[in-house]
PDB file of C-alpha atoms in Angstrom:
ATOM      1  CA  UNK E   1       2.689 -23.810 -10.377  1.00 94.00           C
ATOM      2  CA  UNK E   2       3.025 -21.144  -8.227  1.00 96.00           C
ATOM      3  CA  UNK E   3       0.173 -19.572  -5.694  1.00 97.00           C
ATOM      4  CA  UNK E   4       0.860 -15.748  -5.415  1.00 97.00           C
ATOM      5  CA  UNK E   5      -1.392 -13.965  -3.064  1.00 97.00           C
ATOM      6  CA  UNK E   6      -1.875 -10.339  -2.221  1.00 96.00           C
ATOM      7  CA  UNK E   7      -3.577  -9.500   0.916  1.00 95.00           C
ATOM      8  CA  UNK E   8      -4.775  -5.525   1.251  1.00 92.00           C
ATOM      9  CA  UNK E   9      -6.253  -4.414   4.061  1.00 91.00           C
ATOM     10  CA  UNK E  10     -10.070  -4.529   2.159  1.00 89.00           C
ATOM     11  CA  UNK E  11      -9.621  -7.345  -0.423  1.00 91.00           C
ATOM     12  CA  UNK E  12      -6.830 -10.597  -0.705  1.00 95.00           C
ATOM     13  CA  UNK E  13      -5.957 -11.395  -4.235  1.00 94.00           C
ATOM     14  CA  UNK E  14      -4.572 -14.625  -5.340  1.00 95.00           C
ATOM     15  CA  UNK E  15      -3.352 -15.771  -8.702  1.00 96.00           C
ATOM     16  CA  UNK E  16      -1.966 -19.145  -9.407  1.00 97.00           C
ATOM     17  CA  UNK E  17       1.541 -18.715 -12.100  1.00 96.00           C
ATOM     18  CA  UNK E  18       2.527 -21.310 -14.050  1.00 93.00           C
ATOM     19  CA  UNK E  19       6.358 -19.818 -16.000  1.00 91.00           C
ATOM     20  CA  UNK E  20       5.781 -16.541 -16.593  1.00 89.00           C
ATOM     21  CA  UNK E  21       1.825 -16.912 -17.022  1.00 93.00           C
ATOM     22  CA  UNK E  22      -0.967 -16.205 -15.024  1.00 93.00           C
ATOM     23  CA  UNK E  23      -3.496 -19.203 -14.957  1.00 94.00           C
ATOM     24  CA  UNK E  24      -5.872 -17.503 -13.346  1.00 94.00           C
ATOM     25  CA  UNK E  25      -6.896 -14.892 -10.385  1.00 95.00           C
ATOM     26  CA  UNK E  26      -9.284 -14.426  -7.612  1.00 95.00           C
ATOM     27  CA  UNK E  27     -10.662 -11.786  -5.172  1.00 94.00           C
ATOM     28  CA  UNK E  28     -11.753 -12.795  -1.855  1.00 95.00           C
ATOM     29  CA  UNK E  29     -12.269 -10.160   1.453  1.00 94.00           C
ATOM     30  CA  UNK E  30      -9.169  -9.484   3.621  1.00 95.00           C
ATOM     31  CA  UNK E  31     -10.909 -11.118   7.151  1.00 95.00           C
ATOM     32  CA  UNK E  32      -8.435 -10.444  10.145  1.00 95.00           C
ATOM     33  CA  UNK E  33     -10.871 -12.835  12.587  1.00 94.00           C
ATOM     34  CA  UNK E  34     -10.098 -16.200  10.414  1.00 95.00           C
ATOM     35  CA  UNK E  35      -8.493 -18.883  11.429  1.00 96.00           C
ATOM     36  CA  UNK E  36      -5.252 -20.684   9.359  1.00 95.00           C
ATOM     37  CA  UNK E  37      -7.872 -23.317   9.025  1.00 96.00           C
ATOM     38  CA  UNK E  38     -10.522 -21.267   7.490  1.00 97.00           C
ATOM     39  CA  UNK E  39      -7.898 -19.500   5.373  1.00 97.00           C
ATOM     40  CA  UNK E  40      -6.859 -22.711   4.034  1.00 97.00           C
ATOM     41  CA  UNK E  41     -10.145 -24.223   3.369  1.00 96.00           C
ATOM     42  CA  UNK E  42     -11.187 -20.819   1.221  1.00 96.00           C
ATOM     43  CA  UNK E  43      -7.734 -21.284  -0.731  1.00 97.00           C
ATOM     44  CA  UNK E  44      -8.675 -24.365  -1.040  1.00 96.00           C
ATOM     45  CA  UNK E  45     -11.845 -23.844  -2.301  1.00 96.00           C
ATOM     46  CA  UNK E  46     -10.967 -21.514  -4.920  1.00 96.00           C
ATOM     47  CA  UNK E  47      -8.119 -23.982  -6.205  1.00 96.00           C
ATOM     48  CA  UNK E  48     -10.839 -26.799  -6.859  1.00 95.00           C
ATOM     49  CA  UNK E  49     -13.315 -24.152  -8.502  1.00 94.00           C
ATOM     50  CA  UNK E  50     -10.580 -23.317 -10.932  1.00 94.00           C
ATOM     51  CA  UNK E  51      -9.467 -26.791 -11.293  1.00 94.00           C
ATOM     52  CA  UNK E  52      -6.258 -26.923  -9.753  1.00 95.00           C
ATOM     53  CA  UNK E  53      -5.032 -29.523  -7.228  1.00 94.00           C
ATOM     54  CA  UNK E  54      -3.108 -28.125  -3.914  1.00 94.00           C
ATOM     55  CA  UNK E  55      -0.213 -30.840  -5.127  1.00 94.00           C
ATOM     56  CA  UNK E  56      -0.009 -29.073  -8.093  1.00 95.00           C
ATOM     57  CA  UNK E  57       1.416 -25.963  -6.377  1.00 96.00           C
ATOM     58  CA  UNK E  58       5.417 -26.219  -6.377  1.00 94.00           C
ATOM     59  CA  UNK E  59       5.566 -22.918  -4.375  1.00 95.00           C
ATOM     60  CA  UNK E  60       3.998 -20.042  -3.182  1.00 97.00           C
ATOM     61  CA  UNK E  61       4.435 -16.033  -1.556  1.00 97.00           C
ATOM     62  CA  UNK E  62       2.797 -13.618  -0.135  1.00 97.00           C
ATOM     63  CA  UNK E  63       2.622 -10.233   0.261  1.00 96.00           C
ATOM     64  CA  UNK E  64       0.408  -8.358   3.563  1.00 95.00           C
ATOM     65  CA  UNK E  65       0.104  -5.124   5.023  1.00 93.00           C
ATOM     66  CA  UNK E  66      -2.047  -6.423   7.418  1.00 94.00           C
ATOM     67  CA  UNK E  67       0.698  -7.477  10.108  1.00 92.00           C
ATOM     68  CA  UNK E  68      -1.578  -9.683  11.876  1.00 93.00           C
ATOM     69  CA  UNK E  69      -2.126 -11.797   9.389  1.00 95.00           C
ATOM     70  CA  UNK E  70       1.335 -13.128   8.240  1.00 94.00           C
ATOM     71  CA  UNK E  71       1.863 -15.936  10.153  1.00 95.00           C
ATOM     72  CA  UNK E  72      -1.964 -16.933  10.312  1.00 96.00           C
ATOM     73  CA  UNK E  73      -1.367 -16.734   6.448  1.00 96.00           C
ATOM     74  CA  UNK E  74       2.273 -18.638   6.692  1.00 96.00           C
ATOM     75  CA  UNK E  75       0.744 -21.371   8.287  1.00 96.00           C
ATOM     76  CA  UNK E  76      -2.837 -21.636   6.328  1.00 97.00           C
ATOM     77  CA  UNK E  77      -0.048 -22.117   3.270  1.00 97.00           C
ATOM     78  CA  UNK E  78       2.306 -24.306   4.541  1.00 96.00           C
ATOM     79  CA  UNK E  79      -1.371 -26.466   5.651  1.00 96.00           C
ATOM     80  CA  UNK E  80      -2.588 -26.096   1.916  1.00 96.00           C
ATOM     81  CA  UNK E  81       0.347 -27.240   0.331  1.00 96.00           C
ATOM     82  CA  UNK E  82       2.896 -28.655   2.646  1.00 95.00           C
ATOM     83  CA  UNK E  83       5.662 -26.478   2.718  1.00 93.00           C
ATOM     84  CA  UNK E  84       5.677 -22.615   3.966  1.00 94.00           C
ATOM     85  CA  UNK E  85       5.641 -19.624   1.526  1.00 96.00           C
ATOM     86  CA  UNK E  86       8.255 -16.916   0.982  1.00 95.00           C
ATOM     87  CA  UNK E  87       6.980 -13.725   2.753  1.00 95.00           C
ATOM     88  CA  UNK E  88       8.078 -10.484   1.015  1.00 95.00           C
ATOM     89  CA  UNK E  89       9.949  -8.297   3.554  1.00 89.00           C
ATOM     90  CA  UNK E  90      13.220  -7.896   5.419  1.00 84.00           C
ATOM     91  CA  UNK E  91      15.617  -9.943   3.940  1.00 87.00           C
ATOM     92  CA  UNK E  92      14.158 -10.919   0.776  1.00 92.00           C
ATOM     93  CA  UNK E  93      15.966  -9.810  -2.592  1.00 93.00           C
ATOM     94  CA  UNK E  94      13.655  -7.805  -4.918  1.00 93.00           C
ATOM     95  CA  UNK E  95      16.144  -6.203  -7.008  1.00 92.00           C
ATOM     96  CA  UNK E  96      14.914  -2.894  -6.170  1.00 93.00           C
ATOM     97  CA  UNK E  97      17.368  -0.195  -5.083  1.00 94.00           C
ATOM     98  CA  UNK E  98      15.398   2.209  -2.723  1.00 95.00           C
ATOM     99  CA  UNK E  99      16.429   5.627  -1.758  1.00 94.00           C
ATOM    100  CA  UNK E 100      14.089   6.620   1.004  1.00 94.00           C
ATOM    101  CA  UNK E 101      15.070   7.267   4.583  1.00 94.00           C
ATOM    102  CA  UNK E 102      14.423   4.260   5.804  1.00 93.00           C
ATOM    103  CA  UNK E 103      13.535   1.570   3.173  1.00 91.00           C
ATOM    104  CA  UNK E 104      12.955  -1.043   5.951  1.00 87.00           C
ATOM    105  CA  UNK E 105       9.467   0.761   6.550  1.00 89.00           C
ATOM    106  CA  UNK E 106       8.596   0.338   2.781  1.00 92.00           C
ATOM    107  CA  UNK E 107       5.471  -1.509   2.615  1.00 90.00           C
ATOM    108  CA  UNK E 108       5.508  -4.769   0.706  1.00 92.00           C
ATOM    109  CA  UNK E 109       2.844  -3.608  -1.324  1.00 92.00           C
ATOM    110  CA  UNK E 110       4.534  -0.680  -2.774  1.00 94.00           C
ATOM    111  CA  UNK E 111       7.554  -3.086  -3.245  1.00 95.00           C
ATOM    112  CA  UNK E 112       5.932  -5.753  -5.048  1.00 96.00           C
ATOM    113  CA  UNK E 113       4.214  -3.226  -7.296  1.00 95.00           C
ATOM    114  CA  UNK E 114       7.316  -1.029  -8.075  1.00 96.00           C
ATOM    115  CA  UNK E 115       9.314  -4.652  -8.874  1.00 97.00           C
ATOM    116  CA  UNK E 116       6.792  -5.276 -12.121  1.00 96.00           C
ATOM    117  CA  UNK E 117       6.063  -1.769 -13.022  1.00 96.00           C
ATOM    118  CA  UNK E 118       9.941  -1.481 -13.059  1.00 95.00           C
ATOM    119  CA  UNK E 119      10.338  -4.663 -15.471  1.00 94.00           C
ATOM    120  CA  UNK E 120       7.466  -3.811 -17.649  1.00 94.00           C
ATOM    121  CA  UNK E 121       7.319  -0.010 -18.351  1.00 96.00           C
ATOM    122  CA  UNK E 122       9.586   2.731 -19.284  1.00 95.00           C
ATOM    123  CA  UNK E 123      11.204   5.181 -16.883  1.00 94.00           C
ATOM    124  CA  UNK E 124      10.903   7.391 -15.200  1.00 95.00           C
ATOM    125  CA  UNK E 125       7.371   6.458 -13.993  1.00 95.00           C
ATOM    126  CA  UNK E 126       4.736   6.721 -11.617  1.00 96.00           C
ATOM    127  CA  UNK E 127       2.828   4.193 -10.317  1.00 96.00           C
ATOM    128  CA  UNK E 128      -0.572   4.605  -8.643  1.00 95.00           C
ATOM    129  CA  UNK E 129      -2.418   1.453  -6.341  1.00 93.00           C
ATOM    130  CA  UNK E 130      -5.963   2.304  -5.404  1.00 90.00           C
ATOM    131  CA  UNK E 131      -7.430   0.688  -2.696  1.00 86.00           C
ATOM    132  CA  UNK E 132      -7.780   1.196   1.008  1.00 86.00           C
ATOM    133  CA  UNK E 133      -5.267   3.936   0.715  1.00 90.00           C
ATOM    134  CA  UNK E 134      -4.637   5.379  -2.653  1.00 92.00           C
ATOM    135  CA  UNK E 135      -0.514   5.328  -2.983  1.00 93.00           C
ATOM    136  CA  UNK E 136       2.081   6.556  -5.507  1.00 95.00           C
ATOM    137  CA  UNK E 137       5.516   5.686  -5.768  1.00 96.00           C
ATOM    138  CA  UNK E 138       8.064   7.317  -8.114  1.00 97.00           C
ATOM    139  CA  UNK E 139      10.590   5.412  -9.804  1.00 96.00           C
ATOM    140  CA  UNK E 140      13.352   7.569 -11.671  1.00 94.00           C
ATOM    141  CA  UNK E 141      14.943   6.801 -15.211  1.00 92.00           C
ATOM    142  CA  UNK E 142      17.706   4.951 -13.403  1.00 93.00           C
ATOM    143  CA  UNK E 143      15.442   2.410 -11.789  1.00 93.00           C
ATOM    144  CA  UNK E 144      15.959   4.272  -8.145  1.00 96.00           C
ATOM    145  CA  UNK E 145      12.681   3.813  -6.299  1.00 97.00           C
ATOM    146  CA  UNK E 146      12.369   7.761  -4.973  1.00 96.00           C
ATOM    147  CA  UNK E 147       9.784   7.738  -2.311  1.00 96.00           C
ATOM    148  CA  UNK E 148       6.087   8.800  -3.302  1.00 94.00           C
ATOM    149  CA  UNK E 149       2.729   9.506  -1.330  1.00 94.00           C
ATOM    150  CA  UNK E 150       0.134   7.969   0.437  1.00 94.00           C
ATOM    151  CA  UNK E 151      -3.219   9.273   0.472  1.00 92.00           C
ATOM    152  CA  UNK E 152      -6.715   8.245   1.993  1.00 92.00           C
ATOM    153  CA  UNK E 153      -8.968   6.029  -0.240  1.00 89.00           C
ATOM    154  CA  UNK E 154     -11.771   6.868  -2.181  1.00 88.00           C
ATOM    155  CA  UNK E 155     -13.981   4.838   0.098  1.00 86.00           C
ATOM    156  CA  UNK E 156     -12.593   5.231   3.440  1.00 88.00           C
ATOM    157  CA  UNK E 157     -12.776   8.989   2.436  1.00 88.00           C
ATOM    158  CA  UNK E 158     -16.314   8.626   1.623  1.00 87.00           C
ATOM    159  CA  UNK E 159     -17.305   6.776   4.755  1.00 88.00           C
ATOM    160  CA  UNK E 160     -15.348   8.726   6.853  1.00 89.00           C
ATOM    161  CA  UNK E 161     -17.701  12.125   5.315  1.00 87.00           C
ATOM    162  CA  UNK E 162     -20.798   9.932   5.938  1.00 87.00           C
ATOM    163  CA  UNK E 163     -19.959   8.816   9.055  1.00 86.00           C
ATOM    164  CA  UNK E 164     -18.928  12.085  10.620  1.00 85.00           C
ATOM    165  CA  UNK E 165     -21.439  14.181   8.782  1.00 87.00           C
ATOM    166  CA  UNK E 166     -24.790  13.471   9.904  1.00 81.00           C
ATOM    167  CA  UNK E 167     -26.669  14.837   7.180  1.00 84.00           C
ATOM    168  CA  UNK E 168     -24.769  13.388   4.468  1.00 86.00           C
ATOM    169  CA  UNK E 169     -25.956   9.838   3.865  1.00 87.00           C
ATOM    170  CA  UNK E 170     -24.096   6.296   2.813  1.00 88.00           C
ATOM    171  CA  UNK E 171     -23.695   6.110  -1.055  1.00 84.00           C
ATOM    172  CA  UNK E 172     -22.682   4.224  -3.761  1.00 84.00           C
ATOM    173  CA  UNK E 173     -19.536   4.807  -5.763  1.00 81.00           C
ATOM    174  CA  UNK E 174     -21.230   5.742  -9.433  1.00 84.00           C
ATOM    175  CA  UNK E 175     -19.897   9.245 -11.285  1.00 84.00           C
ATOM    176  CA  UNK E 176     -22.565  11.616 -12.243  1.00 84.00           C
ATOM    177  CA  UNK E 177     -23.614  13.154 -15.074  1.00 86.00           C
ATOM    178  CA  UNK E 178     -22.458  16.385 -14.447  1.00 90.00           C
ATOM    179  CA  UNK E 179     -19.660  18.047 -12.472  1.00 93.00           C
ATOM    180  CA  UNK E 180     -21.657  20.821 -11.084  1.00 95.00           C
ATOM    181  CA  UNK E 181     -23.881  18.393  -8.738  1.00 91.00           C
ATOM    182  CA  UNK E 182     -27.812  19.067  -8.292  1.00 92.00           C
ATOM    183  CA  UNK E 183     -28.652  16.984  -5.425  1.00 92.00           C
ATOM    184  CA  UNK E 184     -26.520  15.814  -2.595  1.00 92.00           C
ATOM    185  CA  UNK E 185     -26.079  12.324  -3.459  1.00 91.00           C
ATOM    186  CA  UNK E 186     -24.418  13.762  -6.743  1.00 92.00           C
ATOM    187  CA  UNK E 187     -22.351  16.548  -4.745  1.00 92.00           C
ATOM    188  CA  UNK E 188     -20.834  13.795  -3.195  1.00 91.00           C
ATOM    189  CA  UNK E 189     -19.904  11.684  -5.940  1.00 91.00           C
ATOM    190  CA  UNK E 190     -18.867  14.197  -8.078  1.00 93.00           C
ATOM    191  CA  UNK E 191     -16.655  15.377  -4.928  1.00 92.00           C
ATOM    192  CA  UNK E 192     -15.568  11.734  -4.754  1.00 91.00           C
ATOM    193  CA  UNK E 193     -14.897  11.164  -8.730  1.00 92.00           C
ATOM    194  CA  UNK E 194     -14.071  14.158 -10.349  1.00 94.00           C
ATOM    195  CA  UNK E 195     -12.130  15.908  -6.845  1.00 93.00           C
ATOM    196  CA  UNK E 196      -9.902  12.833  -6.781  1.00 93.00           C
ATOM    197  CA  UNK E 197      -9.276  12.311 -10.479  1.00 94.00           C
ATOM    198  CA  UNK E 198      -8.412  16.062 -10.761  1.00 95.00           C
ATOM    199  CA  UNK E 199      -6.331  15.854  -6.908  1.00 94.00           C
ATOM    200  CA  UNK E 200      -4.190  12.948  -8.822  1.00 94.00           C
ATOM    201  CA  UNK E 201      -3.660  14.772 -12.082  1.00 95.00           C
ATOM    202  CA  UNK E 202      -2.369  17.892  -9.823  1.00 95.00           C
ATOM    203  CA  UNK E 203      -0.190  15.130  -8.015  1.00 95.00           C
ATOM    204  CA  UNK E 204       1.075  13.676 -11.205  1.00 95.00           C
ATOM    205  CA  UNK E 205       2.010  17.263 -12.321  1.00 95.00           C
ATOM    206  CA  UNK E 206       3.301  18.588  -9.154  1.00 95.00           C
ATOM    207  CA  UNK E 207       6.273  15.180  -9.641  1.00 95.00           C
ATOM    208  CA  UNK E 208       6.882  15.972 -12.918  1.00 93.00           C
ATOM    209  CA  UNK E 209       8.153  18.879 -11.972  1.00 93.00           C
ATOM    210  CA  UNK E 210      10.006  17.999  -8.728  1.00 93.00           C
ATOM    211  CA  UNK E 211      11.621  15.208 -10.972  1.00 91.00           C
ATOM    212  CA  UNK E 212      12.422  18.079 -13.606  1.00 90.00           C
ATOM    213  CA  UNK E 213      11.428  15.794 -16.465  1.00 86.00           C
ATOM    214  CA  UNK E 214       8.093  14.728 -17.922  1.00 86.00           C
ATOM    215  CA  UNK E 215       6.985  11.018 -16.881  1.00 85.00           C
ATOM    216  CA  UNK E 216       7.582   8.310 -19.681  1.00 85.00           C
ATOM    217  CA  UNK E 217       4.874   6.171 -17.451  1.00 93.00           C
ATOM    218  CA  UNK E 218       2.110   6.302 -15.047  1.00 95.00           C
ATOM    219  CA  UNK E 219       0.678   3.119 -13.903  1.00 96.00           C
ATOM    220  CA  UNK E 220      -2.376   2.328 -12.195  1.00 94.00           C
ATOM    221  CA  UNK E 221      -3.618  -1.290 -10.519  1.00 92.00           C
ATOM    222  CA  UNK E 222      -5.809  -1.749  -7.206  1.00 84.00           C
ATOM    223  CA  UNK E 223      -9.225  -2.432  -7.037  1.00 74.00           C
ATOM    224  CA  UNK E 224     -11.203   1.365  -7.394  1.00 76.00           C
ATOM    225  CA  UNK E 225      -8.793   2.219 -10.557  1.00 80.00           C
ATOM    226  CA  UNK E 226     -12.005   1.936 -12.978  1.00 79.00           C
ATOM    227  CA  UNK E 227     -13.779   3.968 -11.062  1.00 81.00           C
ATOM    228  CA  UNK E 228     -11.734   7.339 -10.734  1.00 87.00           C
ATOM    229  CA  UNK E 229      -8.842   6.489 -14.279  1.00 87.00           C
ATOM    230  CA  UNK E 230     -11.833   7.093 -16.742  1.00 89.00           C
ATOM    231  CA  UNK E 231     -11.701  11.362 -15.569  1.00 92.00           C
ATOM    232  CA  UNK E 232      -8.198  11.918 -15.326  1.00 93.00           C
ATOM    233  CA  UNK E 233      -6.552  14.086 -17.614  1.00 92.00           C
ATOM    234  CA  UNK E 234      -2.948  12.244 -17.620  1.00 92.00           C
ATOM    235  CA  UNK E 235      -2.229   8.957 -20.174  1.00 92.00           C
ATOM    236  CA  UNK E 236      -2.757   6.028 -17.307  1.00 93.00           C
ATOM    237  CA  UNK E 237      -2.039   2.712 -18.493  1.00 94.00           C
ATOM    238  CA  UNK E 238      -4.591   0.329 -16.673  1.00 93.00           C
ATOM    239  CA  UNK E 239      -2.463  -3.098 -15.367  1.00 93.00           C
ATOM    240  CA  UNK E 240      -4.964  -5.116 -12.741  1.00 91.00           C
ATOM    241  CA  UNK E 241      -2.554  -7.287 -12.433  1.00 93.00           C
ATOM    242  CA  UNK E 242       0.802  -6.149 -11.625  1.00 95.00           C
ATOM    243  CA  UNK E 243       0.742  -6.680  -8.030  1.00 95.00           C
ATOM    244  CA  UNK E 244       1.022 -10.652  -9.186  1.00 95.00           C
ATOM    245  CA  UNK E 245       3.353 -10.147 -11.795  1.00 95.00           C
ATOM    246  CA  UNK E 246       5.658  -8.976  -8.721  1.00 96.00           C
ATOM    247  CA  UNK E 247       5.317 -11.308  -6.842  1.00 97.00           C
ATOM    248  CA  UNK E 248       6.343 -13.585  -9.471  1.00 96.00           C
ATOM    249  CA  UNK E 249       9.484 -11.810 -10.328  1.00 96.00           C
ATOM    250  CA  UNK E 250      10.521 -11.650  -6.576  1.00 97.00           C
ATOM    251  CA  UNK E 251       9.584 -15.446  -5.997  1.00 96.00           C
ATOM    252  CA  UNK E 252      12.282 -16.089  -8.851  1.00 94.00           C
ATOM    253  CA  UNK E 253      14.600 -13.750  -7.479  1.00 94.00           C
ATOM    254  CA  UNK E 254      14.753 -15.666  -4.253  1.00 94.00           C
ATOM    255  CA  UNK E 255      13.974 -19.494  -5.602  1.00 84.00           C
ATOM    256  CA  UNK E 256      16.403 -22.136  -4.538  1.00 73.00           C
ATOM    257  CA  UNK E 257      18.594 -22.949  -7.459  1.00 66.00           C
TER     258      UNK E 257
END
């Protein structure tokens, strides 16, 4: 079995692989004050709710763009389940060929996702990963990962307004009824849900015609993409978990034979 984990900056997601099929996955949040030991003993913890013995688990990698938290993470791992995990980034083969200025500052994220969007959807395609930071990456018909955008959050955008606004208040992340809002709490979520569904169809759009051809896929995964997918205009195939799937492919890709 393999133990693929995917730490955000918000929320770490873990998924335990056994071939090409996902046993089972977990959401715990990202905390950059823990210990290797605590790490461990929450891994560990989630393994026995789900039934599965640390000696079961042949292999594991990670993926983090929290820098901080790599080796903490390395060595809560290599404590779990005796031997250290591979660590997407410099020097790992992903099979991706990336044409961006400098594709050493690629985060691992956008990596790992573009790896299983590429091996499960038609090109050219776009994929989207809400979470933190709401990014897009565009992947051409050959397979050529182009570059793409990063853009702030739909909650760090919302507490940044309520936290620099002093009369708008703390709120919840529900759509309302209408566009046209009545009340503030409702101004601001149909600012939040409708402005950013209607910002990422206009994104979607504006690539389409950069690329000079119309999109055969956009993807969507990360943890908001119920929230905002539901009001956009565009087709959006829904895949919660593709960040896993990549990591699976790129563990393979890199496995001692």
């Amino acid at each position: 079995m393999l133990l693929a984990i995917d730490v955000g900056n918000t929320n770490v997601a873990l998924g335990v692989v056994k071939g090409e099929r996902l046993c089972f996955t977990a959401r715990m949040a990202t905390d950059r004050q823990k210990t290797e030991d605590e790490y461990a003993l929450s891994f560990s913890s989630i393994l026995s709710l789900r039934g599965v013995s640390p000696a079961q688990i042949t292999g594991a990698i990670v993926s983090s763009v929290v820098p901080e938290l790599k080796e903490i993470l390395r060595r809560a791992i290599e404590l779990l389940i005796g031997r250290p995990p591979l660590v997407v980034g410099a020097g790992v083969r992903t099979g991706l060929n990336i044409k961006i200025d400098n594709p050493a500052q690629l985060g691992s994220d956008m990596v790992v996702g573009a790896v299983a969007a590429c091996s499960r959807y038609p090109k050219p395609l776009v994929l989207v990963d809400m979470g933190t930071a709401t990014t897009l990456s565009v992947i051409d018909a050959k397979g050529t990962y182009l570059g793409g955008m990063i853009i702030p959050g739909i909650r760090l955008s919302l507490q940044a307004l309520s936290s620099h606004a002093s009369q708008l208040p703390h709120i919840d992340l529900e759509p309302p009824a209408r566009v046209i809002g009545t009340n503030t709490v409702d101004c601001m979520r149909s600012g939040a849900i409708y402005g950013n569904a209607a910002m990422l169809d206009g994104v979607i759009s504006l690539i389409e015609k950069e690329l000079g051809t119309p999109l055969a896929t956009v993807v969507a995964t990360g943890g908001l993409l119920s929230k905002l997918i539901p009001y956009c205009r565009h087709s959006i195939v829904v895949d919660e978990n593709l960040m896993l799937e990549g990591l699976r492919i790129i563990y393979e890709k890199n496995r001692p034979r």
